[in-house]
Amino acid sequence: MTVSPTASPQPDAERTDTERLGTVVLLRRVARLVPSVRTGLAATLAFAALAAVGRIVVPVVVQYTIDHGLLTAVTSEERTRIVVRCALLGMAAVLVAGVGSSLMNRRLISTVEDVVSALRIRVLDHTLRLPPTRLESGAQGSFVARSTDDLDAVTVFAQGGGMTLVQNLTQMTIAFLVMAVYSWPLAILAALVACVVPLVGRYVQRIIAGRFDVVRSRIGQLYAAFAETLTGIDTIRAAGAVERVRTRVHSRIDATADAQVRTLLPMSASFSVGQSIDTLITIAVMCGGVALGLGTSGVGSSITVGTVVAFVFLVTFFVRPLQFAVNTLADAKNSEAGLRRVLAILDLETDAVAQEIATPLRPGMFDVDIDAVEVGYVPGRPVLTGLNLRIGAGQQVAVVGETGSGKSTFAKLLTRQLHPTTGTVRFAGVDVASIGDESLARRVAVVPQDPFLFDRSVLENIAVARPGADRHDVEAILAELGLDDWARDLPHGLDTRTGQRGEALSVGERQLVALARTALVDPDLLVLDEATSGVDAGTDVRLQRALTSIGRGRTTVTIAHRLHSARVADRILVFDRGRIVEDGTHDELVATGGLYARLQDAWSFRSTLV
């Protein structure tokens, strides 16, 4: 089991070890994650070689036609016969090249989609097992960018530039071998001049490699800014902070654009240099070919006219693929940076417990023991300290305290959304850290202040809690909670759509749906974080009635932001500055005249003003 620390750095806060991996190591890791990529790439290279051979045959046919058909044939019939045969052979070669290229493209597309799909699945599965603190709203945009935009960058390159790269490298290699067979002096001459292209490309790649990492990081930060802005748009408007937020997001947009420009300018310069080198090599080969053709060079045999013409074609097949390959490798840095960021998600430690070592909870209600626990979100800054208590099986516990006293953090501790920095939390004597995810999900449920609802019907939002649950099951659980009248009064009953994140319902109604969903799971420990506002009197009565019903036969911990909820609890825990300062029943705590009594008086006074 790997347990992430409670502090959760944002994924774009710093470059991880994965984001520093070299290209070869990166590709090897992808091959380990998706073994089918090896077979797919092997087939792709085989088809690319077939396509390249088809193309290279054409210059060879041209050379043979010139030397044997046009220059040395004695009769017109012989000349015609050679030209026709060579033309048919050339057309067949073009057909082979087309078929090979088509098969290569299809195989590469299939392989890329397999890899990207496998990575998306792995990223999703891994993200679902990350501690919730890593997925706070500020980090969600970065995770979305990595699992969508960064993977899209990989897909676009692999299915576009990747095809060109495989094809060009294969064609370039075969073209050089054929040139060497024709005339190794000319082949070496062409290669020496062409060396300038990769040297320039290598220089440019060194410049832009780090810049592409910056681009991908800036895009992730931009996504995070948009996600945070859209999530909190109501709060931003209410606080009059629209201009400040707009300025901040604009600065992210400008920073992203600047990073893109700084990256693309060296690439355009590299392309211009490559075009000039192409012309220089053609001139060098023509001059060298003429010199060797005169038979005065003294190096090997003289070169025929057909060989010189074929060389001009072959130089094109050699230099231009080299130029495009260098430029494509520059583009690959963007894809490579995206791939690194995707794999970096897979390196984040999860708090999931491996099923084979997980400890199951025995059936039935259980005691909760918290021993010497300290917990916080940032190392060295605990939110809760010195927690030592036992919650008995079946107890109805209310947690109260002023804002910032640690109540909601306590709820996260009980549901393993946060791990103790020190100390231990035990359910039925079993360390929570060793309980399997599925077992914990079946036995422990939480209803947050503002529950998440899917943009579906009320029926579907409740039934999602239990596979196979139908309308009858949902209606039965609503009746058990005393919520059947509320459901009937909805505009379309259980078929009423809740809207995005449940926006069509009030905060209190969203908690009613969440309570019904939780009751369908039938957990042994229920943690309810009450809504702090937006609950009308009628909904509040329904909430209390439903909570009383769902609390029977199970342990319930209610984070009570409205103190009338605490009165009916078996036990009240009073938090202050991260510590439990009072523990008892309502009557006991009121009688002591401590913090709870003062909170009760203040709450009662505010209630009389409403």
Coordinates of C-alpha atoms in Angstrom, one line a residue:
M1 CA 0.0 0.0 0.0
T2 CA 1.2 3.5 -0.8
V3 CA -0.1 6.4 1.2
S4 CA 0.2 9.9 0.1
P5 CA 1.0 12.6 2.6
T6 CA -1.9 14.7 3.6
A7 CA -0.3 17.7 2.0
S8 CA -0.9 17.5 -1.7
P9 CA 1.2 19.7 -4.0
Q10 CA -0.4 20.7 -7.2
P11 CA 0.7 18.7 -10.2
D12 CA 2.1 21.8 -11.9
A13 CA 3.9 23.1 -8.9
E14 CA 7.2 21.6 -9.9
R15 CA 8.7 19.2 -12.4
T16 CA 8.6 15.6 -11.3
D17 CA 11.3 13.0 -12.0
T18 CA 9.0 11.6 -14.7
E19 CA 8.9 15.0 -16.4
R20 CA 12.7 14.9 -16.7
L21 CA 12.9 11.5 -18.5
G22 CA 14.8 11.2 -21.8
T23 CA 13.0 10.2 -25.0
V24 CA 14.3 6.6 -25.1
V25 CA 13.4 5.9 -21.4
L26 CA 10.0 7.5 -21.9
L27 CA 9.2 5.3 -24.9
R28 CA 10.4 2.2 -23.0
R29 CA 8.1 3.0 -20.2
V30 CA 5.1 3.4 -22.6
A31 CA 6.0 0.0 -24.1
R32 CA 5.9 -1.5 -20.6
L33 CA 2.5 0.1 -19.9
V34 CA 1.1 -0.9 -23.3
P35 CA 3.0 -4.0 -24.5
S36 CA 1.0 -4.1 -27.8
V37 CA 2.8 -1.0 -28.9
R38 CA 5.9 -3.1 -29.8
T39 CA 4.0 -5.3 -32.3
G40 CA 2.1 -2.3 -33.7
L41 CA 5.3 -0.3 -34.3
A42 CA 7.1 -3.3 -35.8
A43 CA 4.3 -3.8 -38.4
T44 CA 4.2 -0.1 -39.0
L45 CA 8.0 -0.1 -39.8
A46 CA 7.5 -3.1 -42.1
F47 CA 4.8 -1.4 -44.1
A48 CA 6.9 1.9 -44.2
A49 CA 9.8 -0.1 -45.6
L50 CA 7.5 -1.5 -48.3
A51 CA 6.3 2.0 -49.2
A52 CA 9.9 3.3 -49.3
V53 CA 11.1 0.6 -51.5
G54 CA 8.3 1.3 -53.9
R55 CA 9.3 4.9 -54.1
I56 CA 13.0 4.3 -54.5
V57 CA 12.4 1.8 -57.4
V58 CA 11.2 4.7 -59.5
P59 CA 14.6 6.5 -59.8
V60 CA 16.3 3.2 -60.4
V61 CA 13.8 2.6 -63.3
V62 CA 14.5 6.1 -64.6
Q63 CA 18.2 5.4 -64.6
Y64 CA 17.8 2.1 -66.4
T65 CA 15.5 3.7 -69.0
I66 CA 17.9 6.5 -69.8
D67 CA 21.1 4.3 -69.9
H68 CA 19.7 1.2 -71.6
G69 CA 16.6 2.5 -73.4
L70 CA 17.4 5.9 -74.6
L71 CA 21.3 6.0 -74.9
T72 CA 22.4 2.4 -75.8
A73 CA 19.5 0.8 -77.5
V74 CA 20.3 0.1 -81.1
T75 CA 16.9 -0.1 -82.7
S76 CA 13.7 1.9 -82.1
E77 CA 11.8 -1.4 -81.3
E78 CA 14.3 -2.3 -78.6
R79 CA 14.2 1.3 -77.2
T80 CA 10.4 1.2 -77.2
R81 CA 10.3 -2.2 -75.5
I82 CA 12.7 -1.1 -72.7
V83 CA 10.8 2.1 -72.1
V84 CA 7.4 0.4 -72.0
R85 CA 8.7 -2.3 -69.6
C86 CA 10.3 0.3 -67.3
A87 CA 7.1 2.4 -67.4
L88 CA 5.0 -0.6 -66.3
L89 CA 7.6 -1.4 -63.6
G90 CA 7.5 2.2 -62.4
M91 CA 3.7 2.2 -62.2
A92 CA 3.8 -1.1 -60.3
A93 CA 6.3 0.4 -57.9
V94 CA 4.1 3.5 -57.4
L95 CA 1.2 1.1 -56.7
V96 CA 3.2 -0.9 -54.1
A97 CA 4.3 2.4 -52.5
G98 CA 0.7 3.5 -52.2
V99 CA -0.5 0.2 -50.7
G100 CA 2.4 0.1 -48.3
S101 CA 1.8 3.7 -47.2
S102 CA -1.9 3.1 -46.7
L103 CA -1.2 -0.1 -44.6
M104 CA 1.4 1.8 -42.6
N105 CA -1.0 4.7 -41.9
R106 CA -3.8 2.3 -40.8
R107 CA -1.5 0.3 -38.6
L108 CA 0.0 3.4 -37.0
I109 CA -3.4 5.0 -36.4
S110 CA -4.7 1.8 -34.8
T111 CA -1.5 1.5 -32.6
V112 CA -1.7 5.1 -31.5
E113 CA -5.4 4.8 -30.6
D114 CA -4.7 1.7 -28.6
V115 CA -1.9 3.4 -26.7
V116 CA -3.8 6.6 -26.0
S117 CA -6.9 4.7 -25.0
A118 CA -4.9 2.5 -22.6
L119 CA -3.2 5.6 -21.1
R120 CA -6.6 7.4 -20.7
I121 CA -7.9 4.3 -18.8
R122 CA -4.8 4.1 -16.6
V123 CA -4.9 7.8 -15.9
L124 CA -8.6 7.6 -15.0
D125 CA -8.2 4.5 -12.8
H126 CA -5.2 6.0 -11.1
T127 CA -6.9 9.4 -10.6
L128 CA -9.9 7.7 -8.9
R129 CA -7.5 6.2 -6.3
L130 CA -5.7 9.5 -5.5
P131 CA -6.4 11.2 -2.2
P132 CA -9.2 13.7 -2.5
T133 CA -6.9 16.5 -1.4
R134 CA -5.0 16.1 -4.7
L135 CA -8.2 16.9 -6.6
E136 CA -9.2 20.1 -5.0
S137 CA -10.6 22.6 -7.5
G138 CA -7.3 24.4 -8.1
A139 CA -5.7 21.1 -9.3
Q140 CA -8.7 19.8 -11.3
G141 CA -7.9 21.9 -14.3
S142 CA -4.4 20.6 -14.5
F143 CA -5.5 17.0 -14.2
V144 CA -8.1 17.7 -17.0
A145 CA -5.4 19.3 -19.2
R146 CA -3.0 16.3 -18.7
S147 CA -5.6 13.6 -19.4
T148 CA -7.2 15.4 -22.3
D149 CA -5.1 18.2 -24.0
D150 CA -1.7 16.6 -23.3
L151 CA -2.9 13.2 -24.6
D152 CA -4.5 14.9 -27.6
A153 CA -1.1 16.4 -28.4
V154 CA 0.4 12.9 -28.4
T155 CA -2.4 11.7 -30.7
V156 CA -2.2 14.6 -33.1
F157 CA 1.6 14.2 -33.4
A158 CA 1.6 10.4 -33.7
Q159 CA -1.1 10.3 -36.3
G160 CA 0.2 13.2 -38.2
G161 CA 3.9 13.9 -37.7
G162 CA 4.5 10.3 -36.5
M163 CA 3.4 8.9 -39.8
T164 CA 5.6 11.3 -41.7
L165 CA 8.6 10.6 -39.3
V166 CA 8.4 6.8 -39.7
Q167 CA 7.9 7.1 -43.5
N168 CA 10.7 9.6 -43.9
L169 CA 13.3 7.9 -41.8
T170 CA 12.7 4.6 -43.6
Q171 CA 12.8 6.2 -47.1
M172 CA 15.9 8.2 -46.2
T173 CA 17.8 5.1 -45.1
I174 CA 16.9 3.1 -48.2
A175 CA 17.6 6.1 -50.5
F176 CA 21.1 6.4 -49.0
L177 CA 21.8 2.7 -49.5
V178 CA 20.8 2.9 -53.1
M179 CA 23.0 6.0 -53.7
A180 CA 25.9 4.2 -52.1
V181 CA 25.4 1.3 -54.5
Y182 CA 25.4 3.7 -57.5
S183 CA 28.4 5.8 -56.3
W184 CA 29.8 5.8 -52.8
P185 CA 31.8 9.0 -53.4
L186 CA 28.6 10.9 -54.4
A187 CA 26.7 9.3 -51.6
I188 CA 29.3 10.4 -49.1
L189 CA 29.3 13.9 -50.6
A190 CA 25.5 14.2 -50.2
A191 CA 25.7 12.9 -46.7
L192 CA 28.4 15.3 -45.6
V193 CA 26.5 18.3 -46.9
A194 CA 23.2 16.9 -45.4
C195 CA 24.9 16.7 -42.0
V196 CA 24.2 20.4 -41.5
V197 CA 20.4 19.7 -41.3
P198 CA 20.5 17.4 -38.2
L199 CA 23.1 19.6 -36.6
V200 CA 20.9 22.7 -37.0
G201 CA 17.9 20.6 -35.9
R202 CA 19.7 19.3 -32.9
Y203 CA 20.6 22.8 -31.9
V204 CA 17.0 23.9 -32.3
Q205 CA 15.7 20.9 -30.3
R206 CA 17.9 21.8 -27.4
I207 CA 16.4 25.2 -27.4
I208 CA 12.8 24.2 -27.7
A209 CA 12.8 21.0 -25.5
G210 CA 12.5 23.0 -22.3
R211 CA 10.3 25.5 -23.9
F212 CA 7.7 22.9 -24.9
D213 CA 7.7 21.7 -21.2
V214 CA 6.9 25.3 -20.3
V215 CA 4.1 25.5 -22.9
R216 CA 2.5 22.3 -21.6
S217 CA 2.8 23.6 -18.1
R218 CA 1.3 27.0 -19.0
I219 CA -1.6 25.3 -20.7
G220 CA -2.3 23.2 -17.6
Q221 CA -2.2 26.4 -15.5
L222 CA -4.6 28.1 -17.9
Y223 CA -7.0 25.1 -17.7
A224 CA -6.8 25.3 -13.9
A225 CA -7.5 29.0 -13.9
F226 CA -10.6 28.5 -16.2
A227 CA -11.8 25.6 -14.1
E228 CA -11.5 27.6 -10.8
T229 CA -13.1 30.7 -12.3
L230 CA -16.1 28.8 -13.7
T231 CA -16.6 26.7 -10.5
G232 CA -16.6 29.8 -8.3
I233 CA -18.2 32.3 -10.7
D234 CA -21.1 33.1 -8.4
T235 CA -18.7 33.8 -5.5
I236 CA -16.5 35.9 -7.7
R237 CA -19.5 38.1 -8.8
A238 CA -20.8 38.4 -5.3
A239 CA -17.4 39.5 -4.0
G240 CA -17.0 42.1 -6.8
A241 CA -13.8 40.3 -7.9
V242 CA -14.6 39.9 -11.6
E243 CA -12.0 42.4 -12.7
R244 CA -9.2 40.9 -10.5
V245 CA -10.0 37.4 -11.7
R246 CA -10.2 38.6 -15.3
T247 CA -6.8 40.2 -15.0
R248 CA -5.4 37.0 -13.5
V249 CA -6.8 34.8 -16.2
H250 CA -5.7 37.2 -18.9
S251 CA -2.1 37.1 -17.6
R252 CA -2.3 33.3 -17.9
I253 CA -3.5 33.6 -21.5
D254 CA -0.7 36.0 -22.3
A255 CA 1.9 33.8 -20.6
T256 CA 0.7 30.8 -22.7
A257 CA 0.8 32.8 -25.9
D258 CA 4.3 34.1 -25.2
A259 CA 5.6 30.6 -24.4
Q260 CA 4.1 29.3 -27.8
V261 CA 5.8 32.1 -29.8
R262 CA 9.2 31.6 -28.1
T263 CA 8.9 27.9 -29.0
L264 CA 7.8 28.2 -32.6
L265 CA 10.2 30.9 -33.8
P266 CA 13.3 28.7 -33.7
M267 CA 11.4 25.9 -35.5
S268 CA 10.6 28.2 -38.5
A269 CA 14.3 29.2 -38.7
S270 CA 15.3 25.6 -38.8
F271 CA 12.9 24.9 -41.7
S272 CA 14.4 27.8 -43.7
V273 CA 17.9 26.4 -43.2
G274 CA 16.8 23.0 -44.3
Q275 CA 15.4 24.3 -47.6
S276 CA 18.7 26.0 -48.4
I277 CA 20.7 22.8 -47.6
D278 CA 18.4 20.9 -50.0
T279 CA 19.4 23.2 -52.9
L280 CA 23.1 23.1 -52.0
I281 CA 23.1 19.3 -52.0
T282 CA 21.5 19.1 -55.4
I283 CA 24.1 21.5 -56.8
A284 CA 27.0 19.5 -55.1
V285 CA 25.7 16.2 -56.5
M286 CA 25.3 17.7 -60.0
C287 CA 28.8 19.0 -60.0
G288 CA 30.3 15.9 -58.6
G289 CA 28.3 13.7 -61.0
V290 CA 29.6 15.7 -64.0
A291 CA 33.1 15.4 -62.7
L292 CA 32.9 11.6 -62.2
G293 CA 31.0 11.2 -65.4
L294 CA 33.9 12.6 -67.4
G295 CA 36.0 9.8 -66.1
T296 CA 38.7 12.2 -64.9
S297 CA 38.2 11.9 -61.1
G298 CA 40.2 8.7 -60.8
V299 CA 37.9 7.5 -58.1
G300 CA 36.1 4.3 -59.3
S301 CA 34.4 4.0 -62.6
S302 CA 32.8 6.9 -64.5
I303 CA 29.1 7.7 -63.9
T304 CA 26.4 7.4 -66.6
V305 CA 23.9 10.1 -67.4
G306 CA 21.1 7.9 -66.1
T307 CA 23.0 7.5 -62.8
V308 CA 23.3 11.3 -62.4
V309 CA 19.6 11.8 -63.1
A310 CA 18.7 9.0 -60.7
F311 CA 21.0 10.6 -58.1
V312 CA 19.1 13.9 -58.4
F313 CA 15.8 12.0 -57.6
L314 CA 17.5 10.1 -54.8
V315 CA 18.9 13.2 -53.3
T316 CA 15.4 14.5 -53.1
F317 CA 14.3 11.3 -51.5
F318 CA 17.1 11.6 -49.0
V319 CA 17.4 15.3 -48.1
R320 CA 13.7 16.3 -47.9
P321 CA 12.8 13.4 -45.7
L322 CA 15.8 14.3 -43.5
Q323 CA 14.6 17.9 -43.3
F324 CA 11.1 16.9 -42.5
A325 CA 12.3 14.3 -40.0
V326 CA 14.3 17.0 -38.2
N327 CA 11.3 19.3 -38.1
T328 CA 9.0 16.5 -37.1
L329 CA 11.4 15.7 -34.2
A330 CA 11.1 19.3 -33.1
D331 CA 7.3 18.9 -33.2
A332 CA 7.8 15.7 -31.2
K333 CA 9.1 17.6 -28.3
N334 CA 5.6 19.1 -27.8
S335 CA 4.1 15.6 -27.8
E336 CA 6.9 14.3 -25.7
A337 CA 6.3 17.0 -23.1
G338 CA 2.6 16.1 -23.0
L339 CA 3.4 12.4 -22.6
R340 CA 5.7 13.1 -19.7
R341 CA 3.0 15.1 -17.9
V342 CA 0.5 12.3 -18.5
L343 CA 2.9 9.7 -17.1
A344 CA 3.6 12.0 -14.1
I345 CA 0.0 11.5 -13.0
L346 CA 0.7 7.7 -12.8
D347 CA 3.6 8.4 -10.5
L348 CA 1.5 10.2 -7.9
E349 CA 1.1 8.0 -4.9
T350 CA -2.4 6.8 -4.2
D351 CA -4.1 5.9 -0.9
A352 CA -5.7 2.8 -2.4
V353 CA -5.2 -0.5 -0.6
A354 CA -4.2 -3.4 -2.7
Q355 CA -7.0 -6.0 -2.6
E356 CA -4.7 -8.9 -1.8
I357 CA -3.4 -7.3 1.4
A358 CA -6.6 -5.5 2.4
T359 CA -8.2 -6.3 5.8
P360 CA -12.0 -6.8 5.6
L361 CA -14.3 -5.4 8.2
R362 CA -16.5 -7.9 10.0
P363 CA -20.3 -7.5 9.4
G364 CA -22.4 -5.2 11.6
M365 CA -21.9 -2.0 13.5
F366 CA -18.4 -1.2 14.8
D367 CA -16.6 1.0 17.3
V368 CA -14.4 3.8 16.1
D369 CA -11.2 4.3 18.0
I370 CA -9.0 7.4 17.4
D371 CA -5.6 7.2 19.2
A372 CA -3.2 10.1 19.5
V373 CA -4.1 11.5 16.0
E374 CA -2.7 14.6 14.4
V375 CA -3.7 15.5 10.9
G376 CA -3.3 18.5 8.6
Y377 CA -3.1 19.6 5.0
V378 CA 0.4 21.1 5.0
P379 CA 3.4 19.4 6.7
G380 CA 4.2 21.0 10.0
R381 CA 0.8 22.8 10.3
P382 CA -1.7 20.4 11.9
V383 CA -5.4 21.2 11.8
L384 CA -6.3 18.6 14.4
T385 CA -4.1 17.6 17.3
G386 CA -4.2 15.3 20.3
L387 CA -7.3 13.4 19.2
N388 CA -8.1 10.5 21.5
L389 CA -11.6 9.1 21.7
R390 CA -13.9 6.2 21.1
I391 CA -17.2 6.4 19.3
G392 CA -19.3 3.4 20.3
A393 CA -21.2 1.3 17.8
G394 CA -24.6 2.8 17.1
Q395 CA -23.9 6.1 18.8
Q396 CA -25.5 9.3 17.4
V397 CA -22.7 11.9 17.6
A398 CA -22.8 15.6 16.8
V399 CA -19.7 17.6 16.2
V400 CA -19.9 21.3 16.9
G401 CA -17.5 24.3 17.0
E402 CA -16.8 27.6 15.6
T403 CA -15.8 28.1 11.9
G404 CA -12.3 26.8 11.4
S405 CA -12.2 24.7 14.5
G406 CA -11.6 21.5 12.5
K407 CA -15.1 19.9 12.2
S408 CA -15.0 19.2 8.5
T409 CA -11.4 18.0 8.7
F410 CA -12.6 15.5 11.4
A411 CA -15.3 14.3 8.9
K412 CA -12.6 13.8 6.3
L413 CA -10.5 11.9 8.8
L414 CA -13.3 9.4 9.6
T415 CA -13.9 8.7 5.9
R416 CA -10.2 8.4 5.0
Q417 CA -10.2 11.4 2.8
L418 CA -7.3 12.5 5.0
H419 CA -4.7 10.2 6.6
P420 CA -3.3 10.9 10.1
T421 CA 0.1 12.5 10.2
T422 CA 0.6 10.6 13.4
G423 CA -1.6 8.3 15.4
T424 CA -4.2 5.7 14.2
V425 CA -7.9 5.5 13.3
R426 CA -9.4 2.1 13.8
F427 CA -12.8 0.6 12.8
A428 CA -13.6 -2.5 14.8
G429 CA -10.0 -2.7 15.8
V430 CA -8.8 -2.6 12.2
D431 CA -6.5 0.2 11.1
V432 CA -8.4 2.3 8.5
A433 CA -5.3 2.5 6.4
S434 CA -5.4 -1.2 5.8
I435 CA -9.1 -1.5 4.9
G436 CA -9.9 -2.2 1.2
D437 CA -11.5 0.5 -0.9
E438 CA -14.6 -1.5 -1.7
S439 CA -15.1 -2.6 1.9
L440 CA -14.8 0.9 3.1
A441 CA -17.2 2.3 0.5
R442 CA -19.8 -0.3 1.5
R443 CA -19.5 0.3 5.2
V444 CA -18.7 4.0 5.5
A445 CA -20.7 6.8 3.7
V446 CA -20.4 10.5 3.8
V447 CA -22.9 13.2 2.8
P448 CA -21.0 16.5 2.3
Q449 CA -22.3 20.0 2.7
D450 CA -23.0 20.4 -1.0
P451 CA -23.3 16.9 -2.5
F452 CA -22.4 16.3 -6.1
L453 CA -25.3 15.3 -8.3
F454 CA -25.1 14.2 -11.9
D455 CA -27.1 16.0 -14.6
R456 CA -29.7 13.2 -14.6
S457 CA -33.0 12.6 -12.9
V458 CA -33.5 12.4 -9.1
L459 CA -34.2 8.7 -9.6
E460 CA -30.9 8.0 -11.4
N461 CA -29.0 10.1 -8.8
I462 CA -30.3 7.9 -6.0
A463 CA -30.2 4.5 -7.8
V464 CA -26.5 5.0 -8.8
A465 CA -25.5 4.1 -5.2
R466 CA -26.4 0.4 -5.7
P467 CA -25.9 -1.5 -8.9
G468 CA -29.2 -3.0 -10.1
A469 CA -31.4 -0.7 -8.0
D470 CA -34.7 0.2 -9.8
R471 CA -37.6 2.6 -9.2
H472 CA -39.3 0.4 -6.7
D473 CA -36.1 0.3 -4.6
V474 CA -35.8 4.1 -4.7
E475 CA -39.4 4.6 -3.8
A476 CA -39.1 2.2 -0.9
I477 CA -36.1 4.0 0.5
L478 CA -37.7 7.4 0.2
A479 CA -40.8 6.1 2.0
E480 CA -38.5 4.7 4.8
L481 CA -36.9 8.1 5.2
G482 CA -40.2 10.0 5.1
L483 CA -39.3 11.7 1.8
D484 CA -41.9 10.2 -0.5
D485 CA -44.1 13.3 -0.2
W486 CA -41.2 15.5 -1.1
A487 CA -40.4 13.4 -4.2
R488 CA -44.0 13.5 -5.3
D489 CA -44.1 17.3 -5.1
L490 CA -41.2 17.7 -7.5
P491 CA -42.1 19.1 -10.9
H492 CA -41.8 15.6 -12.6
G493 CA -41.5 13.5 -9.5
L494 CA -38.5 11.2 -9.4
D495 CA -38.0 11.9 -13.1
T496 CA -37.1 15.6 -12.4
R497 CA -33.7 16.4 -13.7
T498 CA -31.3 17.9 -11.2
G499 CA -29.3 20.0 -13.6
Q500 CA -25.5 20.4 -13.7
R501 CA -24.1 19.5 -10.2
G502 CA -27.7 19.6 -9.0
E503 CA -28.2 23.3 -9.6
A504 CA -32.0 22.7 -10.2
L505 CA -32.4 21.8 -6.6
S506 CA -31.7 23.8 -3.4
V507 CA -28.8 22.9 -1.2
G508 CA -31.1 21.2 1.3
E509 CA -32.8 19.2 -1.5
R510 CA -29.4 18.1 -2.7
Q511 CA -28.7 16.7 0.7
L512 CA -32.0 14.9 0.7
V513 CA -31.1 13.2 -2.5
A514 CA -27.6 12.4 -1.1
L515 CA -29.2 11.0 2.1
A516 CA -31.5 8.7 0.1
R517 CA -28.6 7.6 -2.0
T518 CA -26.6 6.8 1.2
A519 CA -29.5 4.9 2.7
L520 CA -29.6 2.8 -0.4
V521 CA -26.0 1.8 0.3
D522 CA -27.0 0.9 3.9
P523 CA -23.7 1.8 5.6
D524 CA -22.7 1.1 9.1
L525 CA -21.1 4.5 9.7
L526 CA -22.7 7.6 8.3
V527 CA -20.9 11.0 8.3
L528 CA -23.1 14.0 7.5
D529 CA -21.6 17.4 7.0
E530 CA -24.7 19.7 7.4
A531 CA -25.3 22.5 4.9
T532 CA -24.5 25.8 6.5
S533 CA -27.1 27.8 4.6
G534 CA -29.7 27.7 1.9
V535 CA -32.0 25.3 3.9
D536 CA -35.5 26.4 4.3
A537 CA -37.7 25.4 7.3
G538 CA -39.6 22.7 5.4
T539 CA -36.5 21.1 4.0
D540 CA -34.8 21.3 7.3
V541 CA -37.7 19.4 9.0
R542 CA -37.4 16.7 6.3
L543 CA -33.6 16.6 6.7
Q544 CA -33.9 16.0 10.5
R545 CA -36.7 13.4 10.0
A546 CA -34.6 11.6 7.3
L547 CA -31.5 11.8 9.5
T548 CA -33.4 10.3 12.5
S549 CA -34.6 7.5 10.3
I550 CA -31.3 6.7 8.6
G551 CA -29.5 6.9 12.0
R552 CA -31.4 3.9 13.4
G553 CA -29.2 0.9 13.6
R554 CA -26.0 2.6 12.6
T555 CA -23.3 4.9 13.9
T556 CA -23.9 8.5 12.8
V557 CA -21.5 11.5 13.1
T558 CA -23.1 14.8 12.2
I559 CA -21.0 17.9 11.6
A560 CA -23.7 20.2 13.1
H561 CA -23.5 23.8 11.8
R562 CA -27.0 24.5 13.2
L563 CA -27.0 23.6 16.8
H564 CA -30.6 22.3 17.0
S565 CA -29.2 19.2 15.3
A566 CA -26.9 18.5 18.2
R567 CA -29.7 18.5 20.9
V568 CA -31.0 15.1 19.9
A569 CA -27.6 13.5 19.6
D570 CA -26.5 10.9 22.1
R571 CA -23.2 12.6 22.4
I572 CA -21.7 16.0 21.4
L573 CA -18.0 16.7 20.6
V574 CA -17.0 20.3 20.9
F575 CA -14.0 21.3 18.8
D576 CA -11.9 24.4 19.3
R577 CA -8.7 25.2 17.5
G578 CA -8.3 21.6 16.3
R579 CA -8.9 20.0 19.7
I580 CA -11.8 18.3 21.4
V581 CA -12.4 20.6 24.4
E582 CA -15.8 19.3 25.6
D583 CA -17.6 15.9 25.3
G584 CA -21.0 15.1 26.6
T585 CA -24.8 15.3 26.1
H586 CA -26.6 18.6 25.4
D587 CA -27.9 18.9 29.0
E588 CA -24.5 18.1 30.5
L589 CA -22.6 20.7 28.3
V590 CA -25.2 23.4 28.8
A591 CA -24.9 22.9 32.6
T592 CA -21.1 23.3 32.6
G593 CA -21.4 26.7 31.0
G594 CA -18.5 26.2 28.7
L595 CA -17.9 26.8 25.0
Y596 CA -20.9 24.7 23.9
A597 CA -23.2 26.7 26.2
R598 CA -21.9 30.0 24.8
L599 CA -22.3 28.7 21.2
Q600 CA -25.9 27.6 22.1
D601 CA -26.7 31.0 23.5
A602 CA -25.3 32.7 20.4
W603 CA -27.2 30.4 18.1
S604 CA -30.4 30.9 20.0
F605 CA -30.0 34.7 19.9
R606 CA -29.4 34.7 16.1
S607 CA -32.5 32.4 15.6
T608 CA -34.7 34.9 17.4
L609 CA -33.6 37.6 14.9
V610 CA -34.6 35.6 11.9

